[in-house]
Amino acid sequence: MSKNRILIANGDKLSQKSLYEMLCRNGYGVDITRSLPEAIARLNETAYNAVIMDIHEIDNAEFLKTVNKVSSKSPIIILTSYGNIEFAVNSIKMGAFDYLVKPVEDKKIISSIERALTTPAVNAMDKEILKKAVPAREENRHGLVGDSQAMKDIHSIIGRIANSRATVLMCGESGTGKRLIAHALHKADKKRGIKSFIEISCGGLPREIIESELFGHTKGAFTGAINDRKGRFELADGGTILLDDIDCLPLDLQVKLLRVLQHKEFERVGDNRTIKVDVRIIASTNQDLEKAIAEKRFREDLYYRLNVISMHIPPLRERKDDICSLVEHFIAIYARENHKEINSISKDVFAVLVNYSWPGNVRQLENIIERAVILDTDDIIGKEDLPDIIFNGTACVNANLGADIMSSLKDVLQEPEKVYILRVLDEVGWNKKKAAVKLGVNRTTLYNKLRKYNITASVEKD
Amino acid sequence: MVKSKSLKTKKHYKRFGSMGRRSVDIINEMYSPIDSINRFINLALDTIGENSQSRQFLLESKQGIRKASTLLKRLDVYAKKLEKEFKEMSPK
């Protein structure tokens, strides 16, 4: 959720564009400068978590002077076509954080950035930036925001289980931050934290693909398998794998996964050689797995194997104490990203945010704050910066509360959620892909909700 | 006569040394677009459907890029070796 800012300094246009796209897709905020002096000027006015310096011609003296000036502000990762040992050693001596020689795989760049972000200098810089942006910033442990009792419990569990090998099962609605918590757990693990964190959404891939994605395949295993390919389990060896939407995993693959959980071994599709891996498995779902077991959609033995440590991530409406710190956190991020100075939000806007039911949870809150920061014209976020749905949603909840005071909180909140989904579907012409994007949930979640609320073709026509 | 022949040979060495240097420079400059194209292919693979036919084209392009990169690396090692050898032999 938190966006680290990266500056791409120097380099040719093609290289800058490819790096920009790749880093954006990986969740970083990225700026580009065309030359080294421009990069220095930019670093003097804006703080960056890391700088990628793309050097396409060797000019040792001037370049190393630049490294020396810049590296005290942000860690520098040098990306160059010139694999010259002397140059590499000099760069590191002058304060560069890392030295990568082209052609370089994306994961190497990401891994270098992630290492740079965890250096004490960057953490100190981050604290300073956030202190400037929001003075009353809430405590941010394990990279997670919020100090409600629910979040405190999560911090405590992460602290206790981080260095164990235990499999973790995370349950919670879409948008509650399961992925972020899984990543925090991975980072908190001293041994695995420096290795890969691989995630796969079991709900987003068809049956034929998911097996080869998870376990890999050999050349010729099926039509289109033109090469040997490592699966996600192999890629995550030594690190952590997050199996998102585990309830969507087909039954036959559940058996294969059970074997990985029990013996840490498997075979690639089309191969009979057994591969052993050391991977911590984190599974997450937004469904009731016990119900899925009762409906024979999920294996009971797999459930017990996965459920060694169980974490329930409460929806945002059940931890409204966190809304304040989350709002501040997102304002700080998006104000910085959009070069705006926003000091606060008005009291009535805050009241609206607290009263809203947040069907899309933290992800929806983040989107709404990002929108508000972009639209805001003064230094305070007002009602005019929020979308109408926030006010309608609140009204809907209030109306429900008045109508049926004997209902449980869950029941009361279902109606506005249904209404909102219908409204968004109407707005996008019942294009479910677009609706899912607009709602800030993934498509599997939307389909589950459509099933849950019985929103079918007949309702669509109505 | 002998002295002039030796000088000619040394000049040849010098020329070969420069050619090695130029080759290294060209190879290094070629790494940059190869790196970018590879990254764009990865991005395209990330966004394209799993069953799309274009996926295969992209995977084959990726393989081609990898092959070109390997060839350049070999050439790089050879050119650097050549440059060093002829530099040592050429007149100061």
Coordinates of C-alpha atoms in Angstrom, one line a residue:
Chain A
M1 CA 0.0 0.0 0.0
S2 CA 2.8 2.4 0.9
K3 CA 4.5 3.7 -2.2
N4 CA 8.2 4.2 -2.1
R5 CA 9.6 6.9 -4.4
I6 CA 12.3 6.0 -6.9
L7 CA 14.2 8.5 -9.1
I8 CA 15.5 7.2 -12.4
A9 CA 18.5 9.5 -13.2
N10 CA 20.1 9.7 -16.6
G11 CA 19.9 7.0 -19.2
D12 CA 18.5 6.7 -22.7
K13 CA 14.8 7.1 -23.3
L14 CA 14.1 3.5 -24.1
S15 CA 15.8 2.4 -20.9
Q16 CA 14.1 5.0 -18.8
K17 CA 10.7 4.1 -20.2
S18 CA 11.1 0.4 -19.6
L19 CA 12.3 0.9 -16.0
Y20 CA 9.5 3.4 -15.3
E21 CA 6.8 0.9 -16.5
M22 CA 8.3 -2.0 -14.6
L23 CA 8.8 -0.1 -11.4
C24 CA 5.3 1.4 -11.6
R25 CA 3.8 -2.1 -12.0
N26 CA 5.7 -3.2 -8.9
G27 CA 4.0 -0.5 -6.9
Y28 CA 6.7 2.2 -6.7
G29 CA 6.2 5.9 -7.4
V30 CA 8.7 6.8 -10.1
D31 CA 10.2 10.1 -11.4
I32 CA 12.6 10.5 -14.2
T33 CA 15.4 13.0 -14.9
R34 CA 17.3 13.3 -18.1
S35 CA 20.8 14.2 -16.8
L36 CA 22.9 14.0 -13.7
P37 CA 22.8 17.7 -12.8
E38 CA 19.0 17.6 -13.2
A39 CA 19.0 14.5 -10.8
I40 CA 21.0 16.4 -8.2
A41 CA 18.7 19.4 -8.5
R42 CA 15.6 17.1 -8.1
L43 CA 17.2 15.4 -5.1
N44 CA 17.7 18.7 -3.4
E45 CA 14.0 19.5 -3.5
T46 CA 12.4 16.1 -3.2
A47 CA 13.3 13.1 -1.0
Y48 CA 13.5 9.7 -2.7
N49 CA 13.8 6.3 -1.2
A50 CA 16.3 5.2 -3.8
V51 CA 17.9 6.5 -7.0
I52 CA 18.6 4.3 -10.1
M53 CA 21.4 5.9 -11.9
D54 CA 21.5 4.6 -15.5
I55 CA 25.0 5.3 -16.8
H56 CA 25.4 4.7 -20.5
E57 CA 28.9 6.1 -21.0
I58 CA 31.8 6.0 -18.7
D59 CA 32.8 9.3 -17.4
N60 CA 34.4 8.2 -14.1
A61 CA 35.5 11.5 -12.7
E62 CA 32.2 13.5 -13.1
F63 CA 30.0 10.6 -12.4
L64 CA 31.8 9.5 -9.2
K65 CA 31.6 13.1 -7.9
T66 CA 27.9 13.0 -8.5
V67 CA 27.6 9.7 -6.6
N68 CA 29.4 11.3 -3.7
K69 CA 27.0 14.3 -3.7
V70 CA 23.9 12.3 -4.1
S71 CA 24.5 9.2 -2.0
S72 CA 24.2 11.0 1.3
K73 CA 20.6 11.8 0.4
S74 CA 19.3 8.5 -1.1
P75 CA 20.9 5.1 -1.8
I76 CA 22.1 4.9 -5.4
I77 CA 21.8 1.8 -7.5
I78 CA 24.0 2.0 -10.5
L79 CA 22.8 0.4 -13.7
T80 CA 25.3 0.3 -16.5
S81 CA 26.2 -1.6 -19.7
Y82 CA 29.9 -1.3 -18.7
G83 CA 30.9 -4.3 -16.6
N84 CA 34.1 -2.8 -15.5
I85 CA 35.5 -4.1 -12.2
E86 CA 37.5 -1.0 -11.4
F87 CA 34.5 1.3 -12.1
A88 CA 32.3 -0.9 -9.9
V89 CA 34.7 -0.9 -7.0
N90 CA 35.2 2.9 -7.3
S91 CA 31.4 3.4 -7.3
I92 CA 30.8 1.3 -4.2
K93 CA 33.8 3.1 -2.5
M94 CA 32.2 6.4 -3.3
G95 CA 29.0 5.4 -1.7
A96 CA 26.8 3.7 -4.3
F97 CA 24.6 1.1 -2.8
D98 CA 24.6 -1.5 -5.6
Y99 CA 26.1 -1.9 -9.1
L100 CA 24.1 -3.8 -11.7
V101 CA 25.3 -4.6 -15.2
K102 CA 22.9 -4.8 -18.1
P103 CA 21.2 -6.8 -19.3
V104 CA 19.7 -7.3 -15.8
E105 CA 16.6 -9.3 -14.8
D106 CA 13.7 -7.2 -13.3
K107 CA 13.8 -9.3 -10.1
K108 CA 17.4 -8.3 -9.5
I109 CA 16.5 -4.6 -9.7
I110 CA 13.6 -5.1 -7.4
S111 CA 15.6 -7.1 -4.9
S112 CA 18.3 -4.4 -5.0
I113 CA 15.7 -1.7 -4.3
E114 CA 14.1 -3.7 -1.5
R115 CA 17.5 -4.1 0.1
A116 CA 18.2 -0.4 -0.3
L117 CA 14.8 0.5 1.3
T118 CA 15.7 -1.5 4.4
T119 CA 19.0 0.3 5.0
P120 CA 19.0 2.4 8.2
A121 CA 19.7 5.6 6.2
V122 CA 16.6 5.1 4.1
N123 CA 14.5 4.3 7.2
A124 CA 15.7 7.4 8.8
M125 CA 14.9 9.5 5.7
D126 CA 11.5 8.0 5.5
K127 CA 10.8 8.9 9.1
E128 CA 11.9 12.5 8.4
I129 CA 9.7 12.8 5.3
L130 CA 6.7 11.5 7.1
K131 CA 7.4 13.7 10.1
K132 CA 7.4 16.7 7.7
A133 CA 4.2 15.6 6.0
V134 CA 2.1 14.6 9.0
P135 CA 3.4 15.6 12.4
A136 CA 1.1 13.5 14.4
R137 CA 1.9 10.3 12.4
E138 CA 0.7 7.1 13.9
E139 CA 3.1 4.3 14.8
N140 CA 3.9 2.1 11.8
R141 CA 5.0 -1.2 12.9
H142 CA 6.1 -4.0 10.4
G143 CA 5.2 -1.4 7.7
L144 CA 1.5 -1.7 8.7
V145 CA -0.6 1.3 9.7
G146 CA -3.1 1.4 12.5
D147 CA -3.2 1.0 16.3
S148 CA -6.6 -0.5 16.9
Q149 CA -6.7 -3.5 19.1
A150 CA -7.1 -5.7 16.0
M151 CA -3.9 -4.3 14.5
K152 CA -2.0 -4.6 17.8
D153 CA -3.0 -8.3 17.8
I154 CA -1.7 -8.7 14.3
H155 CA 1.6 -7.0 15.1
S156 CA 2.0 -9.2 18.1
I157 CA 1.3 -12.4 16.1
I158 CA 3.8 -11.3 13.4
G159 CA 6.4 -10.7 16.0
R160 CA 5.9 -14.1 17.6
I161 CA 5.7 -16.3 14.4
A162 CA 8.0 -14.4 12.0
N163 CA 11.0 -16.6 12.5
S164 CA 9.1 -19.9 12.6
R165 CA 8.4 -22.2 9.6
A166 CA 4.7 -22.4 10.5
T167 CA 2.2 -22.2 7.7
V168 CA -0.2 -19.3 8.1
L169 CA -3.8 -19.1 7.0
M170 CA -5.2 -15.5 6.7
C171 CA -8.9 -14.9 6.4
G172 CA -10.5 -11.6 5.7
E173 CA -12.5 -9.6 3.2
S174 CA -11.0 -8.3 0.1
G175 CA -9.0 -5.1 0.5
T176 CA -8.3 -5.6 4.2
G177 CA -4.5 -5.8 3.5
K178 CA -3.9 -9.6 3.6
R179 CA -1.1 -9.3 1.0
L180 CA 0.6 -6.5 2.9
I181 CA 0.4 -8.4 6.2
A182 CA 1.9 -11.5 4.4
H183 CA 4.7 -9.3 3.1
A184 CA 5.3 -7.8 6.6
L185 CA 5.5 -11.4 8.0
H186 CA 8.0 -12.3 5.3
K187 CA 10.1 -9.2 5.9
A188 CA 10.1 -9.8 9.7
D189 CA 11.6 -13.2 9.2
K190 CA 15.3 -12.8 9.7
K191 CA 16.2 -15.8 7.5
R192 CA 13.6 -15.6 4.8
G193 CA 13.2 -11.8 4.7
I194 CA 16.1 -11.4 2.4
K195 CA 14.9 -14.1 0.0
S196 CA 12.0 -14.0 -2.5
F197 CA 8.4 -13.2 -1.7
I198 CA 6.3 -14.8 -4.4
E199 CA 2.6 -14.5 -4.6
I200 CA 0.0 -16.1 -6.8
S201 CA -3.7 -15.6 -7.0
C202 CA -5.3 -19.1 -7.3
G203 CA -8.6 -17.4 -8.2
G204 CA -7.2 -15.4 -11.1
L205 CA -5.9 -18.3 -13.3
P206 CA -7.6 -21.2 -15.1
R207 CA -7.1 -24.7 -13.9
E208 CA -4.6 -25.7 -16.7
I209 CA -2.4 -22.7 -16.0
I210 CA -2.4 -22.8 -12.3
E211 CA -0.7 -26.1 -12.0
S212 CA 2.2 -25.1 -14.2
E213 CA 2.4 -21.7 -12.5
L214 CA 2.7 -23.3 -9.1
F215 CA 4.9 -26.3 -9.8
G216 CA 6.5 -25.4 -13.2
H217 CA 6.6 -27.5 -16.3
T218 CA 9.1 -29.2 -18.6
K219 CA 9.4 -28.5 -22.3
G220 CA 6.7 -30.4 -24.3
A221 CA 4.6 -31.1 -21.2
F222 CA 1.6 -29.6 -23.0
T223 CA 0.8 -27.5 -26.1
G224 CA 2.7 -24.3 -25.7
A225 CA 5.3 -25.5 -23.2
I226 CA 8.2 -24.6 -25.5
N227 CA 10.6 -24.4 -22.6
D228 CA 11.3 -25.7 -19.2
R229 CA 9.8 -23.3 -16.7
K230 CA 10.3 -23.0 -12.9
G231 CA 7.1 -22.8 -10.9
R232 CA 6.3 -20.3 -8.1
F233 CA 7.3 -22.8 -5.4
E234 CA 10.8 -23.1 -6.9
L235 CA 11.1 -19.4 -7.3
A236 CA 10.2 -18.9 -3.7
D237 CA 12.8 -21.5 -2.5
G238 CA 14.3 -20.2 0.8
G239 CA 11.6 -17.4 1.0
T240 CA 7.9 -17.2 1.3
I241 CA 5.0 -17.9 -1.1
L242 CA 1.6 -16.3 -0.7
L243 CA -1.3 -18.4 -2.1
D244 CA -4.1 -15.9 -2.5
D245 CA -7.7 -17.0 -2.9
I246 CA -6.7 -20.5 -1.8
D247 CA -10.4 -21.6 -1.8
C248 CA -10.3 -21.3 -5.6
L249 CA -7.6 -24.0 -5.9
P250 CA -9.1 -27.0 -7.8
L251 CA -9.5 -30.2 -5.7
D252 CA -6.8 -32.3 -7.6
L253 CA -4.3 -29.5 -7.0
Q254 CA -5.2 -29.4 -3.4
V255 CA -3.8 -32.9 -3.1
K256 CA -0.5 -31.8 -4.7
L257 CA -0.3 -28.8 -2.4
L258 CA -0.9 -31.1 0.6
R259 CA 2.2 -33.0 -0.4
V260 CA 4.2 -29.8 -0.6
L261 CA 3.0 -28.9 2.8
Q262 CA 3.8 -32.3 4.3
H263 CA 7.1 -33.2 2.6
K264 CA 8.1 -29.9 0.9
E265 CA 8.5 -31.7 -2.4
F266 CA 6.7 -31.9 -5.8
E267 CA 7.3 -32.6 -9.5
R268 CA 7.1 -30.2 -12.4
V269 CA 4.2 -30.9 -14.8
G270 CA 5.5 -33.5 -17.3
D271 CA 8.5 -34.4 -15.2
N272 CA 9.1 -37.3 -12.8
R273 CA 12.0 -35.8 -11.0
T274 CA 11.2 -34.7 -7.4
I275 CA 12.1 -31.2 -6.4
K276 CA 12.6 -30.3 -2.8
V277 CA 12.0 -26.7 -1.6
D278 CA 12.2 -24.8 1.7
V279 CA 9.3 -22.4 1.5
R280 CA 7.1 -20.8 4.0
I281 CA 3.5 -21.0 2.9
I282 CA 1.0 -18.3 3.6
A283 CA -2.5 -18.9 2.3
S284 CA -5.2 -16.3 2.2
T285 CA -8.9 -16.3 1.5
N286 CA -12.0 -14.1 1.8
Q287 CA -14.3 -17.1 2.0
D288 CA -15.4 -19.3 4.8
L289 CA -13.2 -22.4 4.4
E290 CA -15.2 -24.5 6.8
K291 CA -18.3 -23.9 4.7
A292 CA -16.3 -24.8 1.6
I293 CA -15.3 -28.1 3.4
A294 CA -18.9 -28.8 4.1
E295 CA -19.7 -28.2 0.5
K296 CA -16.9 -30.6 -0.5
R297 CA -15.1 -27.8 -2.4
F298 CA -12.1 -27.8 -0.1
R299 CA -10.2 -30.7 1.4
E300 CA -10.4 -30.9 5.2
D301 CA -6.9 -32.4 5.6
L302 CA -5.5 -29.4 3.6
Y303 CA -7.4 -27.0 5.8
Y304 CA -5.9 -28.4 8.9
R305 CA -2.4 -28.4 7.4
L306 CA -2.8 -24.8 6.3
N307 CA -4.4 -23.6 9.5
V308 CA -1.3 -24.0 11.8
I309 CA -1.4 -20.3 12.6
S310 CA -4.7 -18.6 11.7
M311 CA -5.0 -14.9 11.3
H312 CA -8.3 -13.1 10.9
I313 CA -7.9 -9.7 9.3
P314 CA -10.9 -7.7 10.3
P315 CA -12.7 -5.5 7.8
L316 CA -12.2 -1.7 8.1
R317 CA -15.7 -1.2 9.4
E318 CA -14.8 -3.3 12.5
R319 CA -11.6 -1.3 13.2
K320 CA -12.7 2.3 12.7
D321 CA -10.0 3.4 15.1
D322 CA -7.6 2.9 12.3
I323 CA -9.3 5.2 9.8
C324 CA -7.6 8.3 11.2
S325 CA -4.1 6.9 11.0
L326 CA -4.8 5.4 7.6
V327 CA -6.2 8.6 6.2
E328 CA -3.1 10.5 7.5
H329 CA -0.9 7.8 6.0
F330 CA -2.5 8.0 2.6
I331 CA -2.6 11.8 2.5
A332 CA 1.1 11.9 3.3
I333 CA 1.9 9.5 0.4
Y334 CA -0.3 11.0 -2.2
A335 CA 0.4 14.6 -1.3
R336 CA 4.1 13.8 -1.7
E337 CA 3.4 12.0 -5.0
N338 CA 1.3 14.8 -6.4
H339 CA 3.6 17.6 -5.1
K340 CA 0.8 19.0 -2.9
E341 CA 0.8 20.4 0.6
I342 CA -2.3 19.1 2.4
N343 CA -2.4 19.6 6.1
S344 CA -5.6 17.9 7.1
I345 CA -9.2 17.0 6.3
S346 CA -12.2 18.8 7.5
K347 CA -14.1 17.5 10.6
D348 CA -17.3 16.7 8.7
V349 CA -15.4 14.8 6.0
F350 CA -13.7 12.8 8.7
A351 CA -17.1 12.0 10.3
V352 CA -18.4 10.9 6.9
L353 CA -15.4 8.6 6.4
V354 CA -15.9 7.1 9.9
N355 CA -19.6 6.5 9.3
Y356 CA -19.1 4.9 5.9
S357 CA -19.3 1.1 5.7
W358 CA -16.2 0.6 3.5
P359 CA -17.2 -2.5 1.5
G360 CA -13.9 -2.3 -0.4
N361 CA -12.0 -1.9 2.9
V362 CA -8.6 -0.2 3.1
R363 CA -8.1 -0.5 -0.6
Q364 CA -11.2 1.6 -1.2
L365 CA -10.2 4.1 1.5
E366 CA -6.8 4.5 -0.2
N367 CA -8.4 5.1 -3.6
I368 CA -10.8 7.7 -2.2
I369 CA -8.0 9.5 -0.5
E370 CA -5.8 9.4 -3.6
R371 CA -8.7 10.9 -5.6
A372 CA -9.4 13.5 -2.9
V373 CA -5.7 14.6 -2.8
I374 CA -5.6 14.9 -6.6
L375 CA -8.9 16.9 -6.8
D376 CA -8.2 19.1 -3.8
T377 CA -7.5 22.8 -4.6
D378 CA -6.6 24.1 -1.1
D379 CA -4.7 22.6 1.8
I380 CA -7.7 20.9 3.4
I381 CA -9.7 18.0 2.0
G382 CA -13.4 19.0 2.0
K383 CA -16.6 17.2 1.2
E384 CA -16.4 18.4 -2.5
D385 CA -13.3 16.2 -2.9
L386 CA -15.1 13.0 -2.0
P387 CA -17.2 10.9 -4.4
D388 CA -21.0 10.9 -4.0
I389 CA -21.0 7.3 -3.2
I390 CA -19.4 7.9 0.2
F391 CA -22.4 10.1 1.2
N392 CA -25.0 7.8 -0.3
G393 CA -23.3 4.8 1.3
T394 CA -23.5 6.4 4.7
A395 CA -27.1 7.4 4.2
C396 CA -27.9 3.8 3.2
V397 CA -26.3 2.4 6.4
N398 CA -28.2 5.0 8.4
A399 CA -31.4 4.1 6.7
N400 CA -30.9 0.5 7.4
L401 CA -30.1 1.1 11.0
G402 CA -33.4 2.9 11.4
A403 CA -35.4 0.3 9.5
D404 CA -34.4 -2.8 11.4
I405 CA -32.8 -2.2 14.7
M406 CA -32.8 -5.9 15.6
S407 CA -30.5 -6.9 12.7
S408 CA -26.9 -7.8 13.3
L409 CA -24.2 -5.5 12.1
K410 CA -23.2 -7.9 9.4
D411 CA -26.8 -7.9 8.0
V412 CA -27.1 -4.2 8.2
L413 CA -23.9 -3.7 6.2
Q414 CA -24.9 -6.2 3.5
E415 CA -27.7 -4.1 2.1
P416 CA -25.6 -1.0 1.2
E417 CA -22.9 -3.2 -0.1
K418 CA -25.4 -4.8 -2.5
V419 CA -26.8 -1.5 -3.5
Y420 CA -23.4 -0.1 -4.1
I421 CA -22.3 -3.1 -6.3
L422 CA -25.5 -2.8 -8.3
R423 CA -24.9 0.9 -8.8
V424 CA -21.4 0.5 -9.9
L425 CA -22.4 -2.4 -12.3
D426 CA -25.1 -0.1 -13.8
E427 CA -22.5 2.7 -14.2
V428 CA -20.1 0.5 -16.1
G429 CA -22.8 -1.2 -18.2
W430 CA -22.5 -4.5 -16.3
N431 CA -18.9 -5.0 -17.3
K432 CA -17.7 -7.0 -14.3
K433 CA -14.0 -6.4 -15.0
K434 CA -14.5 -2.6 -15.0
A435 CA -16.8 -2.9 -12.0
A436 CA -14.2 -4.9 -10.0
V437 CA -11.6 -2.2 -10.8
K438 CA -14.0 0.6 -9.7
L439 CA -15.0 -1.2 -6.5
G440 CA -11.3 -1.8 -5.7
V441 CA -11.8 -5.6 -5.4
N442 CA -10.6 -8.4 -7.6
R443 CA -12.9 -10.1 -10.0
T444 CA -13.1 -13.3 -8.0
T445 CA -14.3 -11.3 -5.0
L446 CA -16.9 -9.5 -7.2
Y447 CA -18.2 -12.9 -8.5
N448 CA -18.4 -14.2 -5.0
K449 CA -20.4 -11.2 -3.9
L450 CA -22.7 -11.5 -6.9
R451 CA -23.4 -15.1 -5.9
K452 CA -23.8 -14.1 -2.2
Y453 CA -26.4 -11.4 -3.0
N454 CA -28.0 -13.5 -5.7
I455 CA -27.4 -10.8 -8.3
T456 CA -28.0 -12.8 -11.5
A457 CA -29.0 -12.1 -15.1
S458 CA -32.6 -11.6 -14.1
V459 CA -31.7 -8.9 -11.6
E460 CA -29.4 -7.4 -14.2
K461 CA -32.3 -7.1 -16.6
D462 CA -34.5 -5.5 -14.0
Chain B
M1 CA 65.0 -3.0 -43.0
V2 CA 64.3 -5.3 -40.0
K3 CA 63.6 -2.3 -37.8
S4 CA 61.0 -0.9 -40.3
K5 CA 59.2 -4.3 -40.5
S6 CA 59.0 -4.5 -36.7
L7 CA 57.5 -1.0 -36.6
K8 CA 54.9 -2.0 -39.2
T9 CA 53.9 -5.0 -37.2
K10 CA 53.6 -2.9 -34.0
K11 CA 51.4 -0.5 -35.9
H12 CA 49.2 -3.4 -37.0
Y13 CA 49.0 -4.5 -33.4
K14 CA 48.0 -1.0 -32.3
R15 CA 45.2 -1.0 -35.0
F16 CA 43.9 -4.4 -33.9
G17 CA 44.0 -3.1 -30.3
S18 CA 41.8 -0.1 -31.2
M19 CA 39.5 -2.4 -33.1
G20 CA 39.1 -4.5 -29.9
R21 CA 38.4 -1.3 -28.0
R22 CA 35.8 -0.1 -30.5
S23 CA 34.1 -3.6 -30.4
V24 CA 33.9 -3.5 -26.6
D25 CA 32.3 0.0 -26.8
I26 CA 29.7 -1.2 -29.4
I27 CA 28.9 -4.3 -27.5
N28 CA 28.4 -2.3 -24.3
E29 CA 26.1 0.1 -26.1
M30 CA 24.1 -2.8 -27.4
Y31 CA 23.5 -4.2 -23.9
S32 CA 21.3 -1.2 -23.1
P33 CA 18.6 -1.6 -25.8
I34 CA 18.7 -5.4 -25.2
D35 CA 18.0 -4.8 -21.5
S36 CA 15.1 -2.5 -22.3
I37 CA 13.5 -4.8 -24.9
N38 CA 13.8 -7.7 -22.5
R39 CA 12.0 -5.6 -19.9
F40 CA 9.3 -4.6 -22.3
I41 CA 8.7 -8.2 -23.2
N42 CA 8.4 -9.1 -19.5
L43 CA 5.8 -6.3 -19.2
A44 CA 3.9 -7.5 -22.2
L45 CA 3.9 -11.0 -20.8
D46 CA 2.5 -9.7 -17.5
T47 CA -0.4 -8.0 -19.2
I48 CA -1.2 -10.5 -21.9
G49 CA -3.8 -13.3 -21.4
E50 CA -2.3 -16.7 -20.4
N51 CA -3.8 -18.4 -23.5
S52 CA -3.1 -15.7 -26.0
Q53 CA -1.2 -16.7 -29.1
S54 CA 0.9 -13.6 -28.8
R55 CA 2.3 -15.0 -25.6
Q56 CA 4.2 -17.6 -27.5
F57 CA 5.6 -14.9 -29.9
L58 CA 6.7 -12.9 -26.9
L59 CA 8.3 -16.0 -25.3
E60 CA 10.1 -16.7 -28.5
S61 CA 11.3 -13.1 -28.7
K62 CA 12.5 -13.4 -25.2
Q63 CA 14.5 -16.5 -26.1
G64 CA 16.0 -14.6 -29.1
I65 CA 17.0 -11.7 -26.9
R66 CA 18.6 -14.1 -24.5
K67 CA 20.5 -15.7 -27.3
A68 CA 21.7 -12.3 -28.6
S69 CA 22.7 -11.3 -25.2
T70 CA 24.8 -14.5 -24.7
L71 CA 26.5 -14.0 -28.1
L72 CA 27.3 -10.4 -27.2
K73 CA 28.8 -11.6 -23.8
R74 CA 31.0 -14.1 -25.7
L75 CA 32.1 -11.4 -28.1
D76 CA 32.7 -9.0 -25.3
V77 CA 35.0 -11.5 -23.5
Y78 CA 36.8 -12.1 -26.8
A79 CA 37.2 -8.4 -27.7
K80 CA 38.5 -7.5 -24.3
K81 CA 41.1 -10.3 -24.5
L82 CA 42.1 -9.1 -28.0
E83 CA 42.3 -5.5 -26.9
K84 CA 44.5 -6.4 -23.9
E85 CA 46.8 -8.7 -26.0
F86 CA 47.4 -6.2 -28.8
K87 CA 47.7 -3.3 -26.4
E88 CA 50.6 -5.1 -24.7
M89 CA 52.3 -5.7 -28.1
S90 CA 51.8 -2.2 -29.6
P91 CA 54.4 0.6 -29.2
K92 CA 54.1 2.9 -26.2

